[in-house]
GROMACS .gro file of C-alpha atoms in nm:
model
  159
    1MET     CA    1   3.729   4.551   2.719
    2LYS     CA    2   3.823   4.644   2.373
    3GLY     CA    3   4.126   4.741   2.172
    4LYS     CA    4   4.482   4.577   2.215
    5ASP     CA    5   4.396   4.480   2.582
    6ALA     CA    6   4.104   4.263   2.502
    7MET     CA    7   4.128   3.917   2.579
    8PRO     CA    8   4.040   3.679   2.264
    9VAL     CA    9   3.700   3.534   2.284
   10LYS     CA   10   3.654   3.200   2.343
   11VAL     CA   11   3.395   2.931   2.335
   12GLY     CA   12   3.116   2.991   2.534
   13ASP     CA   13   3.146   3.377   2.557
   14PRO     CA   14   2.894   3.589   2.401
   15ALA     CA   15   2.981   3.713   2.056
   16PRO     CA   16   3.099   4.077   2.043
   17ASP     CA   17   2.847   4.292   1.811
   18PHE     CA   18   2.986   4.508   1.556
   19GLN     CA   19   2.893   4.766   1.307
   20LEU     CA   20   3.089   4.706   1.002
   21LYS     CA   21   3.019   4.829   0.616
   22ASP     CA   22   2.949   4.519   0.378
   23ASP     CA   23   3.079   4.487   0.028
   24THR     CA   24   2.817   4.718  -0.095
   25GLY     CA   25   2.887   4.998   0.172
   26LYS     CA   26   2.582   4.914   0.384
   27ILE     CA   27   2.636   4.886   0.780
   28ARG     CA   28   2.571   4.566   0.897
   29THR     CA   29   2.571   4.414   1.250
   30LEU     CA   30   2.607   4.095   1.427
   31ASP     CA   31   2.282   4.135   1.592
   32GLU     CA   32   2.093   4.139   1.290
   33PHE     CA   33   2.173   3.797   1.238
   34ARG     CA   34   2.050   3.715   1.620
   35GLY     CA   35   1.850   3.367   1.547
   36LYS     CA   36   2.057   3.240   1.288
   37LYS     CA   37   2.397   3.021   1.290
   38VAL     CA   38   2.695   3.263   1.166
   39ALA     CA   39   3.036   3.142   1.052
   40LEU     CA   40   3.221   3.460   1.091
   41TYR     CA   41   3.552   3.444   0.929
   42PHE     CA   42   3.866   3.678   0.927
   43TYR     CA   43   4.101   3.629   0.665
   44PRO     CA   44   4.427   3.849   0.570
   45LYS     CA   45   4.374   4.005   0.236
   46ASP     CA   46   4.126   4.011  -0.070
   47ASN     CA   47   4.295   3.826  -0.384
   48THR     CA   48   4.555   3.653  -0.237
   49PRO     CA   49   4.618   3.271  -0.293
   50GLY     CA   50   4.481   3.131   0.069
   51CYS     CA   51   4.198   3.378   0.079
   52THR     CA   52   4.095   3.312  -0.231
   53LYS     CA   53   4.098   2.964  -0.172
   54GLU     CA   54   3.913   2.977   0.172
   55ALA     CA   55   3.652   3.210   0.012
   56CYS     CA   56   3.596   3.003  -0.285
   57SER     CA   57   3.558   2.680  -0.038
   58PHE     CA   58   3.247   2.890   0.143
   59ARG     CA   59   3.130   2.985  -0.216
   60ASP     CA   60   3.126   2.596  -0.326
   61GLY     CA   61   2.974   2.502  -0.003
   62TYR     CA   62   2.717   2.782   0.012
   63ASN     CA   63   2.411   2.577  -0.081
   64ALA     CA   64   2.498   2.328   0.173
   65LEU     CA   65   2.548   2.581   0.439
   66GLN     CA   66   2.226   2.790   0.386
   67GLU     CA   67   2.067   2.449   0.428
   68LEU     CA   68   2.157   2.404   0.763
   69GLY     CA   69   2.081   2.743   0.836
   70ILE     CA   70   2.436   2.897   0.863
   71VAL     CA   71   2.518   3.257   0.763
   72VAL     CA   72   2.865   3.310   0.616
   73LEU     CA   73   3.036   3.662   0.690
   74GLY     CA   74   3.376   3.711   0.569
   75VAL     CA   75   3.598   3.981   0.733
   76SER     CA   76   3.933   4.168   0.646
   77PHE     CA   77   4.096   4.482   0.665
   78ASP     CA   78   4.021   4.565   0.299
   79SER     CA   79   3.773   4.824   0.200
   80SER     CA   80   3.420   4.783   0.083
   81GLU     CA   81   3.526   4.866  -0.303
   82SER     CA   82   3.808   4.592  -0.261
   83HIS     CA   83   3.542   4.365  -0.118
   84GLN     CA   84   3.298   4.420  -0.421
   85ARG     CA   85   3.588   4.356  -0.683
   86PHE     CA   86   3.685   4.015  -0.483
   87LYS     CA   87   3.319   3.927  -0.478
   88ASP     CA   88   3.268   3.991  -0.826
   89LYS     CA   89   3.587   3.828  -0.949
   90HIS     CA   90   3.521   3.515  -0.766
   91LYS     CA   91   3.116   3.510  -0.752
   92LEU     CA   92   3.090   3.483  -0.408
   93PRO     CA   93   2.742   3.482  -0.276
   94PHE     CA   94   2.791   3.576   0.092
   95ILE     CA   95   2.841   3.900   0.305
   96LEU     CA   96   3.209   4.050   0.317
   97LEU     CA   97   3.274   4.296   0.600
   98SER     CA   98   3.520   4.600   0.593
   99ASP     CA   99   3.718   4.608   0.935
  100GLU     CA  100   3.944   4.917   0.822
  101LYS     CA  101   3.978   5.042   1.175
  102LYS     CA  102   4.075   4.660   1.299
  103GLU     CA  103   3.832   4.715   1.577
  104VAL     CA  104   3.640   4.384   1.562
  105ALA     CA  105   3.940   4.160   1.467
  106GLU     CA  106   4.101   4.344   1.805
  107ALA     CA  107   3.770   4.239   1.997
  108TYR     CA  108   3.760   3.899   1.866
  109GLY     CA  109   4.143   3.826   1.923
  110ALA     CA  110   4.221   3.793   1.523
  111SER     CA  111   4.414   4.079   1.465
  112GLY     CA  112   4.801   4.094   1.391
  113GLY     CA  113   4.828   3.798   1.137
  114LEU     CA  114   5.107   3.697   0.929
  115LEU     CA  115   5.158   4.067   0.790
  116GLY     CA  116   5.141   4.206   1.133
  117THR     CA  117   4.901   4.466   1.220
  118PHE     CA  118   4.835   4.494   0.837
  119ALA     CA  119   4.613   4.211   0.830
  120ALA     CA  120   4.369   3.954   1.014
  121LYS     CA  121   4.448   3.640   1.138
  122ARG     CA  122   4.278   3.349   0.957
  123TYR     CA  123   4.047   3.272   1.258
  124THR     CA  124   3.661   3.158   1.202
  125TYR     CA  125   3.415   3.201   1.504
  126LEU     CA  126   3.123   2.978   1.495
  127ILE     CA  127   2.831   3.150   1.666
  128ASP     CA  128   2.534   2.992   1.760
  129GLU     CA  129   2.142   3.166   1.731
  130HIS     CA  130   2.189   3.328   2.093
  131GLY     CA  131   2.478   3.484   2.016
  132THR     CA  132   2.731   3.260   2.164
  133ILE     CA  133   3.053   3.139   2.042
  134VAL     CA  134   3.035   2.751   2.011
  135HIS     CA  135   3.362   2.679   1.809
  136VAL     CA  136   3.681   2.858   1.730
  137PHE     CA  137   3.921   2.745   1.446
  138THR     CA  138   4.270   2.889   1.483
  139LYS     CA  139   4.405   2.650   1.220
  140VAL     CA  140   4.223   2.627   0.879
  141ASP     CA  141   4.214   2.417   0.581
  142VAL     CA  142   4.140   2.690   0.304
  143LYS     CA  143   4.046   2.432   0.080
  144ASN     CA  144   3.803   2.247   0.266
  145HIS     CA  145   3.688   2.524   0.545
  146ALA     CA  146   3.313   2.527   0.436
  147GLU     CA  147   3.311   2.142   0.531
  148GLU     CA  148   3.494   2.194   0.853
  149VAL     CA  149   3.222   2.455   0.951
  150MET     CA  150   2.955   2.223   0.883
  151GLN     CA  151   3.059   1.950   1.089
  152ALA     CA  152   3.156   2.149   1.371
  153PHE     CA  153   2.812   2.318   1.375
  154SER     CA  154   2.681   1.955   1.336
  155LYS     CA  155   2.873   1.859   1.630
  156HIS     CA  156   2.770   2.134   1.831
  157SER     CA  157   2.388   2.063   1.790
  158GLY     CA  158   2.421   1.707   1.816
  159LYS     CA  159   2.315   1.603   1.448
   0.00000   0.00000   0.00000
């Protein structure tokens, strides 16, 4: 089920695939990351205080995340051009995806944040190598979110 009537995904569900433009305008799919752990994080808006802190947390923890085989994908309703400016300004090394039609956020249950239908909720979905949701964050510590993600993946993999 898609759209507003869709039930939010939960742990154990297959992660819905998508086709979204990245910060360079290239179409990306979740399926292209099959075989890797993915931290798919939705955030309200580029260049706002909380979103910048969260993105910088992933930036600062990026090497450690990569060592654990975790791919970071950020998603908001901003345009690819806005994402490129946000990445450049804060030197973000990971992919940002543009969900301007809000379809992916709706499929995951992350639509309708603080700004209503104008922004995504600050939710993060951890997806294992097989494309299954293994953890959902509905409350995020923006300054330490990369660490939260690494700990949750470690617990899931039993390390």
